[in-house]
mmCIF file of C-alpha atoms in Angstrom:
data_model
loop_
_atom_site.group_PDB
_atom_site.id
_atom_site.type_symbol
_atom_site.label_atom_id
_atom_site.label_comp_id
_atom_site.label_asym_id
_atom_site.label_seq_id
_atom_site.Cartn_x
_atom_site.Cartn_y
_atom_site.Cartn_z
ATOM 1 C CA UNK A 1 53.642 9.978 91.939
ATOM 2 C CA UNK A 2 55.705 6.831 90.698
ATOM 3 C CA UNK A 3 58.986 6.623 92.658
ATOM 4 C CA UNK A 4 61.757 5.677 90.098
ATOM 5 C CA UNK A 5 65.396 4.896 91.835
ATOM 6 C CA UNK A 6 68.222 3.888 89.754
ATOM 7 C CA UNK A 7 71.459 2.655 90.532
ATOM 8 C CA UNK A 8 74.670 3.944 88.581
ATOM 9 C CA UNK A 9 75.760 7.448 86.491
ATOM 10 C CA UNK A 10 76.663 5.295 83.219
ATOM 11 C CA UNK A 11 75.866 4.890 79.863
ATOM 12 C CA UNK A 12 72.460 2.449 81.242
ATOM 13 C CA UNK A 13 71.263 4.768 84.209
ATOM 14 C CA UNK A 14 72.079 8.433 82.359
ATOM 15 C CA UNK A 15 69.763 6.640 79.419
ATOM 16 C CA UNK A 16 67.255 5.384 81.995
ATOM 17 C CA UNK A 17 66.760 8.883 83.362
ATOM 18 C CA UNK A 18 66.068 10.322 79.753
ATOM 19 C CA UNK A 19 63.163 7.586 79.489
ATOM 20 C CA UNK A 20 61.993 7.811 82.173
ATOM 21 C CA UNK A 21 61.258 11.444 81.853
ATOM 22 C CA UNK A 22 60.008 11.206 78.348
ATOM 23 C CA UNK A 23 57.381 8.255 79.624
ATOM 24 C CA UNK A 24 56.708 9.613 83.133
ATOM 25 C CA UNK A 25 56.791 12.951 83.329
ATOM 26 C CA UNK A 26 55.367 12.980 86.905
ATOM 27 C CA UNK A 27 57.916 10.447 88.316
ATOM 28 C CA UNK A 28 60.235 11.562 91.063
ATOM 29 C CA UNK A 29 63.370 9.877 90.000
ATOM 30 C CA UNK A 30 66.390 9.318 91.979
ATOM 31 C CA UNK A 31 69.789 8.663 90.888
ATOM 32 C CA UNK A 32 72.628 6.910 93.328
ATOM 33 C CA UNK A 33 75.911 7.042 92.634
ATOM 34 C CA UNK A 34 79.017 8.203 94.462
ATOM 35 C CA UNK A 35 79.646 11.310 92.563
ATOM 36 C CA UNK A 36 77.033 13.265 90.344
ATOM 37 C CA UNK A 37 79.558 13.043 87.149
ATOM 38 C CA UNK A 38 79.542 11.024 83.815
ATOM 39 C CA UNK A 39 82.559 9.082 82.276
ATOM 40 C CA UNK A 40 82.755 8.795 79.004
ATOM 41 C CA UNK A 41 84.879 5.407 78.670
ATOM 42 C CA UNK A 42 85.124 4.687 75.148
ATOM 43 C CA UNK A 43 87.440 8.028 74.694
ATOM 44 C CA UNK A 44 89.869 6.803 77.399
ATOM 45 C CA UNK A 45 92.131 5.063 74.957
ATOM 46 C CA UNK A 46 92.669 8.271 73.715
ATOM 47 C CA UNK A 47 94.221 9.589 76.842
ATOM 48 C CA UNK A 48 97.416 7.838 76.437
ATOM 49 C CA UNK A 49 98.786 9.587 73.166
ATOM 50 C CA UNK A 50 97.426 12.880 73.862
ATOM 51 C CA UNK A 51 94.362 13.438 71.638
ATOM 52 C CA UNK A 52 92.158 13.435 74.782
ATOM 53 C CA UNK A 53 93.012 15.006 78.397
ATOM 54 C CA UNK A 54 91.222 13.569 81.650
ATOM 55 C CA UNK A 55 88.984 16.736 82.240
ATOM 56 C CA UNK A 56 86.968 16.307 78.754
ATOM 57 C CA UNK A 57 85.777 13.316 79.438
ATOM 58 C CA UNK A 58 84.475 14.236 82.994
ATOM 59 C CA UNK A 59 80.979 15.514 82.619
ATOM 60 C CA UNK A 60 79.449 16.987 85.636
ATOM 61 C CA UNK A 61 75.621 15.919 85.713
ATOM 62 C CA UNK A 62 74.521 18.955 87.985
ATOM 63 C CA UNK A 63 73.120 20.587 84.597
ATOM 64 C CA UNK A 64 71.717 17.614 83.698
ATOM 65 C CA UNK A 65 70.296 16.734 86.937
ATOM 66 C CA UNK A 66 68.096 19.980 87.388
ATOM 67 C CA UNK A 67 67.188 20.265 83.555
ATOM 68 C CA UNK A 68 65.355 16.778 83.993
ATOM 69 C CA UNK A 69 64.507 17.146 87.654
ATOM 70 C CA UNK A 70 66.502 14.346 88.976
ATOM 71 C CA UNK A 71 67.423 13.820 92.855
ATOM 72 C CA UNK A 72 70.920 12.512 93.610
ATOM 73 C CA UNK A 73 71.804 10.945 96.144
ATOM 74 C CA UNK A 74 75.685 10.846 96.700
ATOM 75 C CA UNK A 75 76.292 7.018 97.641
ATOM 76 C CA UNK A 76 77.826 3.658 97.544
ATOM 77 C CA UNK A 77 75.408 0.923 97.567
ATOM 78 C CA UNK A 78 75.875 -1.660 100.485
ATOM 79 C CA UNK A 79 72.649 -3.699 99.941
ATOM 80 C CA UNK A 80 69.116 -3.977 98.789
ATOM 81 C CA UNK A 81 66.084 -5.215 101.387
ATOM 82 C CA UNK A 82 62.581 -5.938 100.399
ATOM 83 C CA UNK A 83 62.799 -7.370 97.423
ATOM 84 C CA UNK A 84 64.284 -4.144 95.925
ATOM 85 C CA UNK A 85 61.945 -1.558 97.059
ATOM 86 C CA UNK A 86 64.836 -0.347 99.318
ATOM 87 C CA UNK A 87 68.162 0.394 98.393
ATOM 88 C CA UNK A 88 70.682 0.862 101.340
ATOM 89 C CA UNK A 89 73.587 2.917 100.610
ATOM 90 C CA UNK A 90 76.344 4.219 102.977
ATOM 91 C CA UNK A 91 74.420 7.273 103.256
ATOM 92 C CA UNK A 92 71.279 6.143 103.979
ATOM 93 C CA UNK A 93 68.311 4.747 102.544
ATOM 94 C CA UNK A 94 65.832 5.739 99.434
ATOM 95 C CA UNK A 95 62.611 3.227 98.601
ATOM 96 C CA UNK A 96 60.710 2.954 95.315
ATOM 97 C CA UNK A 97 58.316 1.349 93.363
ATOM 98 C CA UNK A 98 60.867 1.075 90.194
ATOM 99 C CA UNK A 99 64.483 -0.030 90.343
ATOM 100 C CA UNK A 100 67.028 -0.266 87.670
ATOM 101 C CA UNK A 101 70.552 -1.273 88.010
ATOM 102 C CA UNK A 102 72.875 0.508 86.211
ATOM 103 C CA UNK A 103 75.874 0.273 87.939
ATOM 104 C CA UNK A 104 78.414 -1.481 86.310
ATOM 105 C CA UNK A 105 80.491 -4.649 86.452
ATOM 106 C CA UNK A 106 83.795 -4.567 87.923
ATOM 107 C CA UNK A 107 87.756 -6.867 86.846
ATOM 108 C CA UNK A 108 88.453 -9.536 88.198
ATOM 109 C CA UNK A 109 91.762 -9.317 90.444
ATOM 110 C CA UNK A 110 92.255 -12.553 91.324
ATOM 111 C CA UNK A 111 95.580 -13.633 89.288
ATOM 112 C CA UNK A 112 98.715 -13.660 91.022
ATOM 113 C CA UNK A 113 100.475 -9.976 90.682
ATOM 114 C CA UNK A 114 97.751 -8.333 88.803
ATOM 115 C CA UNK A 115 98.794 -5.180 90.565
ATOM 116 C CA UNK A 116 101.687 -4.371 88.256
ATOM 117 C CA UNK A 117 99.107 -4.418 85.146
ATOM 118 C CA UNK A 118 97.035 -1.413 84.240
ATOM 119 C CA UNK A 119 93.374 -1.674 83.185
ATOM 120 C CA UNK A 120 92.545 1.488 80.670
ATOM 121 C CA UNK A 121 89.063 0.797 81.995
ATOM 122 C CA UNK A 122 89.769 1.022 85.347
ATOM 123 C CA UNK A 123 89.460 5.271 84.751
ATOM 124 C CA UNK A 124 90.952 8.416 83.764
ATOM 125 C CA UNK A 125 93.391 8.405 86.286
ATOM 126 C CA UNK A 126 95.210 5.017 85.525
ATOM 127 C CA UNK A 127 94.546 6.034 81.474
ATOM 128 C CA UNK A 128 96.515 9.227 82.518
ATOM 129 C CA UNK A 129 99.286 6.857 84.433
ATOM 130 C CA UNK A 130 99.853 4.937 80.875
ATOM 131 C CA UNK A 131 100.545 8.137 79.401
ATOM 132 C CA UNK A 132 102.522 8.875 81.817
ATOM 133 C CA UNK A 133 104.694 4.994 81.758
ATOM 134 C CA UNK A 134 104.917 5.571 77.700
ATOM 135 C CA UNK A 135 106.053 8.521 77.705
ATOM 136 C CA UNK A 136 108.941 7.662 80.050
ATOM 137 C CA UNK A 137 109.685 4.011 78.673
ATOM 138 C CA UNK A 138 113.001 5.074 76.419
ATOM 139 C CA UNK A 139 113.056 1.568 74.880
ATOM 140 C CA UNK A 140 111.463 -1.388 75.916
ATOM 141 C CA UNK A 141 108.617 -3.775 75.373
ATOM 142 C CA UNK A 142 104.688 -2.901 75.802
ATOM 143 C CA UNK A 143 102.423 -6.162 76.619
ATOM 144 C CA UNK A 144 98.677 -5.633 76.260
ATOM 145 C CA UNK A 145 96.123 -8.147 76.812
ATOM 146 C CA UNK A 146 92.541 -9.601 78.049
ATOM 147 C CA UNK A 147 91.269 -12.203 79.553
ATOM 148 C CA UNK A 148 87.391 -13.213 80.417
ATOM 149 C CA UNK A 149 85.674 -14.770 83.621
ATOM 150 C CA UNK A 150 85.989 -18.419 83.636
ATOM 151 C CA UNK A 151 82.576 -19.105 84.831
ATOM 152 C CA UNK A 152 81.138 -16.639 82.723
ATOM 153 C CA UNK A 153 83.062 -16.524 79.098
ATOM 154 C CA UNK A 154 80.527 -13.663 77.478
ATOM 155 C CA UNK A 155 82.570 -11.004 80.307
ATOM 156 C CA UNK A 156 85.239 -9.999 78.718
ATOM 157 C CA UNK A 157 86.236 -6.539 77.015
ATOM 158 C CA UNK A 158 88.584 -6.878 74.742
ATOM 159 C CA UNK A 159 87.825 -4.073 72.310
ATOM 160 C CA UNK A 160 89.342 -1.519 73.955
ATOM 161 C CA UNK A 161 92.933 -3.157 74.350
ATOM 162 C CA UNK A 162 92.823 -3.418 70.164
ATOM 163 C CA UNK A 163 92.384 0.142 70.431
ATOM 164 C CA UNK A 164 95.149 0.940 72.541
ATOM 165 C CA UNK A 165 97.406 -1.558 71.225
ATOM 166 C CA UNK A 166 96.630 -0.317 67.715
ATOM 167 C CA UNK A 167 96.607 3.603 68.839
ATOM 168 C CA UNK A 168 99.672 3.262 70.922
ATOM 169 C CA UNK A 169 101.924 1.911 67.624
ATOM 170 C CA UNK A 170 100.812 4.852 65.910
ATOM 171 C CA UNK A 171 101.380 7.632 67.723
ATOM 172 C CA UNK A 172 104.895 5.728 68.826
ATOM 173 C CA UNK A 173 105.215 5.451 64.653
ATOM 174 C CA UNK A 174 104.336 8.751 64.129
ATOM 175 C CA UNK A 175 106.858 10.883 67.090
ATOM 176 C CA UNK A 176 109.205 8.457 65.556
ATOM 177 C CA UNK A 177 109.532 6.235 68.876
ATOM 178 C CA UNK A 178 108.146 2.821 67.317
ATOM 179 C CA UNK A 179 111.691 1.169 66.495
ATOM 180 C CA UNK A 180 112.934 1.163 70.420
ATOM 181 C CA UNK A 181 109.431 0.102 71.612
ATOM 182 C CA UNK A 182 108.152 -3.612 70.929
ATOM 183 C CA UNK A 183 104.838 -4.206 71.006
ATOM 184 C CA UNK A 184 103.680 -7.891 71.990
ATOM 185 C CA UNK A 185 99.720 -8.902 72.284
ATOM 186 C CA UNK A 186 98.770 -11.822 74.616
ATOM 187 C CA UNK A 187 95.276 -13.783 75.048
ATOM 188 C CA UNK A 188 94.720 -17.119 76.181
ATOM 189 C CA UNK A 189 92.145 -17.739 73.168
ATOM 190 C CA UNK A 190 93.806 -18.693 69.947
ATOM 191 C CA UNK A 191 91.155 -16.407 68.233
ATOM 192 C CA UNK A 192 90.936 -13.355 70.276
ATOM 193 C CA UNK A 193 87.906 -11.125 69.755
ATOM 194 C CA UNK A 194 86.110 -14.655 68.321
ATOM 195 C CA UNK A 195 82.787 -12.466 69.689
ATOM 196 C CA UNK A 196 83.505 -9.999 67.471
ATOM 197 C CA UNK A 197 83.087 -12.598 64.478
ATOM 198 C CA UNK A 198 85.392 -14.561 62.473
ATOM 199 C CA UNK A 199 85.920 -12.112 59.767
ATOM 200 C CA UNK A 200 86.782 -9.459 62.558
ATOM 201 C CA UNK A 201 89.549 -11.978 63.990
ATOM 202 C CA UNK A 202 91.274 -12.056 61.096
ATOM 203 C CA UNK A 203 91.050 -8.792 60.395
ATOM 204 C CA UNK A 204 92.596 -7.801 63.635
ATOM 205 C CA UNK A 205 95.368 -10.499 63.411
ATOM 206 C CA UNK A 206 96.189 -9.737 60.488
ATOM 207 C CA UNK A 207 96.541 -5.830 61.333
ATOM 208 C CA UNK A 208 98.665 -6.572 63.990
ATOM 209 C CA UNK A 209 100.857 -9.025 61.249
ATOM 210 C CA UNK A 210 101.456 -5.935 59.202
ATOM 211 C CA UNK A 211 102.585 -3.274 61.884
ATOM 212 C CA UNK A 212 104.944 -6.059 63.170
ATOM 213 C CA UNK A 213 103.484 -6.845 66.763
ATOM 214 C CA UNK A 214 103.972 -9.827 68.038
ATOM 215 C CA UNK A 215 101.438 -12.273 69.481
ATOM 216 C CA UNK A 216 101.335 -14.803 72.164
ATOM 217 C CA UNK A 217 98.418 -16.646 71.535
ATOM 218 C CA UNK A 218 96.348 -19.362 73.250
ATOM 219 C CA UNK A 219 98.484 -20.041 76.448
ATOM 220 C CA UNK A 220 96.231 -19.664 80.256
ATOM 221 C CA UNK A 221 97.473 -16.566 81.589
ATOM 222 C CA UNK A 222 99.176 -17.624 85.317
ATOM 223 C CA UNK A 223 100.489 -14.395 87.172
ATOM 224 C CA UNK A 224 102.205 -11.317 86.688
ATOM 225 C CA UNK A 225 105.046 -9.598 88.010
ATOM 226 C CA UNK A 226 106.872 -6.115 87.516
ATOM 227 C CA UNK A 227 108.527 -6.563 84.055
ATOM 228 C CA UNK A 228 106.870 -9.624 83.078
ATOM 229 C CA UNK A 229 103.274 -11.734 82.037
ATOM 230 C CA UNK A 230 103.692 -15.327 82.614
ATOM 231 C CA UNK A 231 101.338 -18.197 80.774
ATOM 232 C CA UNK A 232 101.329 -21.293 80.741
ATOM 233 C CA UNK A 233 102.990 -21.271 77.361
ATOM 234 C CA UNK A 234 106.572 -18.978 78.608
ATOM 235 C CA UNK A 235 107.049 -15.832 79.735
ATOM 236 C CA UNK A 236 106.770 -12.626 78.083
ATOM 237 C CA UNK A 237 109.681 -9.757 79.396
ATOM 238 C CA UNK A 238 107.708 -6.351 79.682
ATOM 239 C CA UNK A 239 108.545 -2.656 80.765
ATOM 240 C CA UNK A 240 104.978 -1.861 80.812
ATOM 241 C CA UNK A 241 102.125 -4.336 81.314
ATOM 242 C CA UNK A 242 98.489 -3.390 79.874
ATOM 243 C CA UNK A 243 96.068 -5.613 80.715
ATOM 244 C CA UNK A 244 92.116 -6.118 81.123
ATOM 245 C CA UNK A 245 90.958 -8.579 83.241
ATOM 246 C CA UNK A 246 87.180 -10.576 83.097
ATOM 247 C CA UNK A 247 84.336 -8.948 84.530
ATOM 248 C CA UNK A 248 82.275 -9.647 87.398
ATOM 249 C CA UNK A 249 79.625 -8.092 89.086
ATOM 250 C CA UNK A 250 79.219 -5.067 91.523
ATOM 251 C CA UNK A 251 80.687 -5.956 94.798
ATOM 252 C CA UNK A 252 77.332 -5.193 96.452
ATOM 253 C CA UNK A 253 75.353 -8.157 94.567
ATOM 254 C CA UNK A 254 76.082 -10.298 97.176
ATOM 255 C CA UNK A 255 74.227 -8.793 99.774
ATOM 256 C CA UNK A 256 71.354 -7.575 97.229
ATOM 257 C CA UNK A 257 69.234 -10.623 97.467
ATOM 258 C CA UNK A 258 68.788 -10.879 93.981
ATOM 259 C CA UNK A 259 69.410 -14.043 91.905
ATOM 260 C CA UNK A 260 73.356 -13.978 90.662
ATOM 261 C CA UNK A 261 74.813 -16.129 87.800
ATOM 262 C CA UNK A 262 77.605 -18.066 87.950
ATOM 263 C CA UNK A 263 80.042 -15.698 86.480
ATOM 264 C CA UNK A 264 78.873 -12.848 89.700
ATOM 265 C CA UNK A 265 76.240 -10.610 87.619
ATOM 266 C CA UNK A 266 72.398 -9.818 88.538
ATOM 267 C CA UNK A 267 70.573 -12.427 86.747
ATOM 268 C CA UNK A 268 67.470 -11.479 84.301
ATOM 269 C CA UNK A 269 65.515 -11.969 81.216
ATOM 270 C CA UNK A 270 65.426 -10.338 77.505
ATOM 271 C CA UNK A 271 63.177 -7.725 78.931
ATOM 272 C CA UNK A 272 65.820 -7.044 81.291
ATOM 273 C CA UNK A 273 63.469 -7.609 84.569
ATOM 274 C CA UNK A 274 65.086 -10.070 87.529
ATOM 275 C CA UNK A 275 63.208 -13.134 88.097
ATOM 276 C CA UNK A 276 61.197 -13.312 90.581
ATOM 277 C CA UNK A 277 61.654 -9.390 91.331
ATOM 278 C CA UNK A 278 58.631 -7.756 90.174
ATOM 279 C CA UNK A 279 59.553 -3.892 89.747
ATOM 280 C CA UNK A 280 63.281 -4.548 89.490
ATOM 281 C CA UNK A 281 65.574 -4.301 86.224
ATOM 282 C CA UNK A 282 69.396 -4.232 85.264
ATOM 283 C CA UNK A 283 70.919 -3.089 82.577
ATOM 284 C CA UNK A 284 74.142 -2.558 80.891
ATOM 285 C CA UNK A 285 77.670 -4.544 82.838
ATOM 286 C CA UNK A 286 76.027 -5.666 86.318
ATOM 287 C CA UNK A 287 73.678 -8.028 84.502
ATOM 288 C CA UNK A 288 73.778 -11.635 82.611
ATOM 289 C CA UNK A 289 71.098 -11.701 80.342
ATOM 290 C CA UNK A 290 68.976 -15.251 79.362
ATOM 291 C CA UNK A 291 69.092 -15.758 76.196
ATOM 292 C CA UNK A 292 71.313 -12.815 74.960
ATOM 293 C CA UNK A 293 73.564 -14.574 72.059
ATOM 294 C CA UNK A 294 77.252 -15.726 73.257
ATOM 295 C CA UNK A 295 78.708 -12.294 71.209
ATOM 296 C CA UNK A 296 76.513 -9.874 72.780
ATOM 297 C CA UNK A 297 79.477 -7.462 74.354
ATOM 298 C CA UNK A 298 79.480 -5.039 77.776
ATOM 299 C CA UNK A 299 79.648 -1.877 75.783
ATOM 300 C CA UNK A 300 77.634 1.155 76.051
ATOM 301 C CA UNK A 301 75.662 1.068 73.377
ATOM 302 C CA UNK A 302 74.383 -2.595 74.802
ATOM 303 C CA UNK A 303 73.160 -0.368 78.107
ATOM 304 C CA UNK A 304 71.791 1.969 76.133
ATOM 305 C CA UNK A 305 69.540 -0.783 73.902
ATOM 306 C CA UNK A 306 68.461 -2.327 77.610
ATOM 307 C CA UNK A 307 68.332 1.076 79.534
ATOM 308 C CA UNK A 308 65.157 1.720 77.178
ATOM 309 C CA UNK A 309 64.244 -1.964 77.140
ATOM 310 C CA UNK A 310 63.961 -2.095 80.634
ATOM 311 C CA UNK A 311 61.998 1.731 80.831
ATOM 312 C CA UNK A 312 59.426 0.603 78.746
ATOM 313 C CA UNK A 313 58.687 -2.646 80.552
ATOM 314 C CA UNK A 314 59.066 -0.858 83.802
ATOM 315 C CA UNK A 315 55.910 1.562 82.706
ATOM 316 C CA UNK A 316 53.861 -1.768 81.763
ATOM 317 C CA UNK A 317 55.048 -2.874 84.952
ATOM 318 C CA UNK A 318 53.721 0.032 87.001
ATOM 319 C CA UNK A 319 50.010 0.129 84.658
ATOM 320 C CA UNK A 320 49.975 -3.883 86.113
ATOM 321 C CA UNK A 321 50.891 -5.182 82.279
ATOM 322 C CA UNK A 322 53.606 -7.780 81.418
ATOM 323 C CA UNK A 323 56.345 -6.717 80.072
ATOM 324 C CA UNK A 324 56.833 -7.109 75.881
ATOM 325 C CA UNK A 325 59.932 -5.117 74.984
ATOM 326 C CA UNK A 326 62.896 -7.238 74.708
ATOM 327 C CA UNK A 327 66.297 -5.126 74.362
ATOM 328 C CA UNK A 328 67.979 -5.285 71.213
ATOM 329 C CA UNK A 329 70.589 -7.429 71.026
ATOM 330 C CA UNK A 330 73.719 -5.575 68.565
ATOM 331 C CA UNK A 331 77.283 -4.983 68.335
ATOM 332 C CA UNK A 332 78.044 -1.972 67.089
ATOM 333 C CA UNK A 333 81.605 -1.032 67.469
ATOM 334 C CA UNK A 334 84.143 1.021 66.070
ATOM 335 C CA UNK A 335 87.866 -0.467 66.773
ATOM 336 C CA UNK A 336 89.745 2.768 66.319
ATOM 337 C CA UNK A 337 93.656 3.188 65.479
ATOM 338 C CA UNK A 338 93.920 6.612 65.507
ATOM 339 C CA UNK A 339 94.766 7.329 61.773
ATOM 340 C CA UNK A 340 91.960 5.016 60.978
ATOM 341 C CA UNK A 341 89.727 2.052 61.910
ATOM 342 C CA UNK A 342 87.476 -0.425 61.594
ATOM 343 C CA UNK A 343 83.741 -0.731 62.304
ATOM 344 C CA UNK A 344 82.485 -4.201 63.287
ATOM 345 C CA UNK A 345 78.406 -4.504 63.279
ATOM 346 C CA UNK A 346 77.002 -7.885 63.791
ATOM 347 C CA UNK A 347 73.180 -8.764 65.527
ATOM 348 C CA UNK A 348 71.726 -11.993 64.739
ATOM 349 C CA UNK A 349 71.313 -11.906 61.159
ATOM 350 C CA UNK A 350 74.405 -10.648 59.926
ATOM 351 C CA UNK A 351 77.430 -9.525 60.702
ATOM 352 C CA UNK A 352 80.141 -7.081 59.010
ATOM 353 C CA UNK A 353 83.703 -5.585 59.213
ATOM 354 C CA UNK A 354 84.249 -2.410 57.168
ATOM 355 C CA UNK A 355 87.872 -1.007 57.748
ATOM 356 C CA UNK A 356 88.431 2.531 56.796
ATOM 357 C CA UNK A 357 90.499 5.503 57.611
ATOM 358 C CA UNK A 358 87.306 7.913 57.735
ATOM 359 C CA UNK A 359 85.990 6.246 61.154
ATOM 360 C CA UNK A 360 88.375 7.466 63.343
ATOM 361 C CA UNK A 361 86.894 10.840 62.567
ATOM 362 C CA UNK A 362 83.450 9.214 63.025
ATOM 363 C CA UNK A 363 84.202 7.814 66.481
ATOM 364 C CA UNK A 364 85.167 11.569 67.454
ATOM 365 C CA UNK A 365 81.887 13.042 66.031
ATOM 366 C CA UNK A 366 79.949 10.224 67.802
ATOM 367 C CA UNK A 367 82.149 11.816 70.984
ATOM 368 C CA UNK A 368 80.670 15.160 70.878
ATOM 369 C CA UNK A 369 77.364 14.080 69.713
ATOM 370 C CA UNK A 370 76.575 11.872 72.687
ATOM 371 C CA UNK A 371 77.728 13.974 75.194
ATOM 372 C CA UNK A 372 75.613 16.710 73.950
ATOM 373 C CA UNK A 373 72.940 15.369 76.460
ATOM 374 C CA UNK A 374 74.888 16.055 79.422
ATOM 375 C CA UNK A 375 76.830 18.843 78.659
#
C-alpha cells in the first residue's frame, strides 16, 4: 500500500486527493493542514457587498474526508527531512513514498505600514472587516491596489482587486452611495494586469474610465499609513486602503530542503516534480514552475491543471517510469462586476476577452458546481 501525503486543503491538494483515489484506489492518503475545511477564495470578493456571507464559503471536509477515505492530520508544517519522505509538522510526524505540496503561497509584508491595508485574500474574516469599513465610511475615498514580488514578477494577483474595485462601485452605485465615495486604483505598472493580455488591459482601463475611477499609474509603491498610500509618484489620501501585496512562498520552505527560486517558491519542472526530489511534487501558489509562460497566473484553476499533472506523474513515478504529463498551462478567468463581467481566456496560442453581463451569473453557477465535491 502506496503512502500518499499531501500538504494543503486548497484548490491543488482537495484535487490531488480526487486523483489520487481515482488512480490508486489502494493508497492510504494523508492530508495536512491546520483545519480539515475548504475555502473557496474566488467568492470572497463577494463578501463585501453582501451577495456572499463568511459561512458559505467554509466547507467542512469531514464528509469529504470519509467518503474518499482520507486521514487528516490537523497541522502546521515546520519542515521536511529526508528528502521529503518525512514531513514534520507541529504535531508530529507522517512519512510517505508520494508528496505533493499544495499549500499555498503567502503576501509579502515587507513595505513600510502595510498593516493599515487589507488583503481580500488574506480570508473571510478580513473580507468580512471590508464590509464592515464600507459600510461605515459615510464619504470618503477607497484605494485598491497590487503589487508583485520583485524577484519574482509572475507572483502577483491582481484579478481579484478588479473584482472588488469593480463590485464595490456597483453596489455603492446601486444603494445610491457612489457620489460621496471616490474610488482611486493604484499599481506601479503602467499596464496593470499586462498578464492578463493587452486587449484585457485596455479593457479594464478603459472600464474603470467610464465609471469615473481614478488611476494612479506606474509610480513604485513606498509605504503606507492610516489614511494614505504613498509612491514614489505623490500621495494618495484614503479612508480605506485595499491592497494585495506579491506573493512568496510558505514560510516553512526554508527549512524544507528543497530547491527555492529567487522570488521564495518550491522550485520544479512542467511535470510539476522538484529537481532532484524523486517522489516529491508542488502544485498550485507554493511553486515556480520552469518554463511556465510569464502570464501563467496563481489561480485555482492553475492548481487544479498541476494537481492532476503532478498525480499522474506521481503514479509513473511509483511503477519506476519517468514522468510525461506536463500541466496545462491556461488562464481562464472570469473578472466579475457584479451586474456583469468579463471573461479573459488566453494559453499559448491565443488569447481572448469577451465582456458580458451573463457571466456574473456564470461565475455563481461555477460556485455551486465546484463545491459540489465537497459539500
Amino acid at each position: 500500500m502506496h503512502k500518499v501525503s499531501i500538504i494543503g486543503a486548497g484548490f491543488g491538494g482537495l484535487t490531488a486527493v480526487r486523483q489520487i483515489r481515482r488512480q490508486l484506489p489502494d493508497a492510504e492518503i494523508t492530508l495536512i493542514a491546520p483545519k480539515a475545511e475548504f475555502i473557496y477564495y474566488p467568492s470572497l470578493i463577494w463578501i463585501p457587498t453582501g451577495l456572499r456571507q463568511g459561512e458559505q464559503l467554509r466547507i467542512p471536509l469531514d464528509w469529504f474526508f470519509q467518503r474518499k477515505n482520507v486521514h487528516f492530520h490537523a497541522g502546521r508544517v515546520t519542515e521536511l527531512r529526508d528528502a521529503g519522505r518525512t514531513v514534520v509538522t507541529d504535531q508530529g510526524e507522517i512519512v510517505n513514498d508520494i508528496l505533493i505540496i499544495a499549500s499555498g503561497g503567502r503576501g509579502l509584508r515587507k513595505l513600510p505600514g502595510i498593516e493599515h491595508s487589507l488583503a481580500i485574500c488574506d480570508g473571510i474574516e478580513v473580507a468580512e472587516q471590508i464590509r464592515d469599513r464600507l459600510a461605515a465610511l459615510g464619504k470618503g475615498t477607497i484605494a485598491f491596489g497590487f503589487a508583485g514580488n520583485p524577484q519574482e514578477p509572475t507572483a502577483v494577483r491582481g484579478g481579484p482587486v478588479f473584482e472588488l474595485l469593480f463590485g464595490i462601485d456597483s453596489y455603492l452605485r446601486k444603494i445610491g452611495r457612489r457620489e460621496q465615495i471616490d474610488l482611486v486604483f493604484f499599481n506601479p505598472m503602467t499596464e496593470p494586469g499586462n498578464r492578463l493580455g493587452a486587449k484585457a488591459v485596455t479593457g479594464l482601463l478603459a472600464e474603470m474610465e467610464k465609471r469615473q475611477i481614478r488611476t494612479h499609474l506606474g509610480h513604485k509603491i513606498t509605504g503606507f499609513s492610516a489614511d494614505k498610500v504613498m509612491t514614489e509618484g505623490g500621495e494618495i489620501a484614503a479612508n480605506l486602503i485595499l491592497f494585495m501585496p506579491g506573493m512568496t512562498g510558505p514560510d516553512w520552505a526554508q527549512q524544507s530542503g528543497l530547491p527555492l527560486s529567487p522570488g521564495g517558491f518550491i522550485q520544479a519542472d512542467e511535470y510539476c516534480q522538484v529537481p532532484g526530489h524523486p517522489g516529491v511534487f508542488v502544485v498550485g501558489d507554493a511553486g515556480s514552475y520552469a518554463n511556465s509562460p510569464d502570464w501563467l497566473p496563481k489561480q485555482g484553476h492553475t492548481a487544479d491543471l498541476q494537481a492532476e499533472a503532478a498525480v499522474h506523474n506521481a503514479v509513473l513515478h511509483l511503477q519506476n517510469k519517468a514522468s510525461d504529463k506536463p500541466f496545462r498551462a491556461e488562464l481562464v478567468c472570469i473578472v466579475d462586476a457584479l451586474d456583469s463581467g468579463i471573461m479573459v481566456f488566453r494559453n499559448k496560442d491565443h488569447a481572448s476577452v469577451l465582456p458580458n453581463p451573463l457571466w456574473h451569473a456564470a461565475k455563481m453557477a461555477f460556485e455551486w458546481r465546484y463545491l459540489l465535491h465537497y459539500r
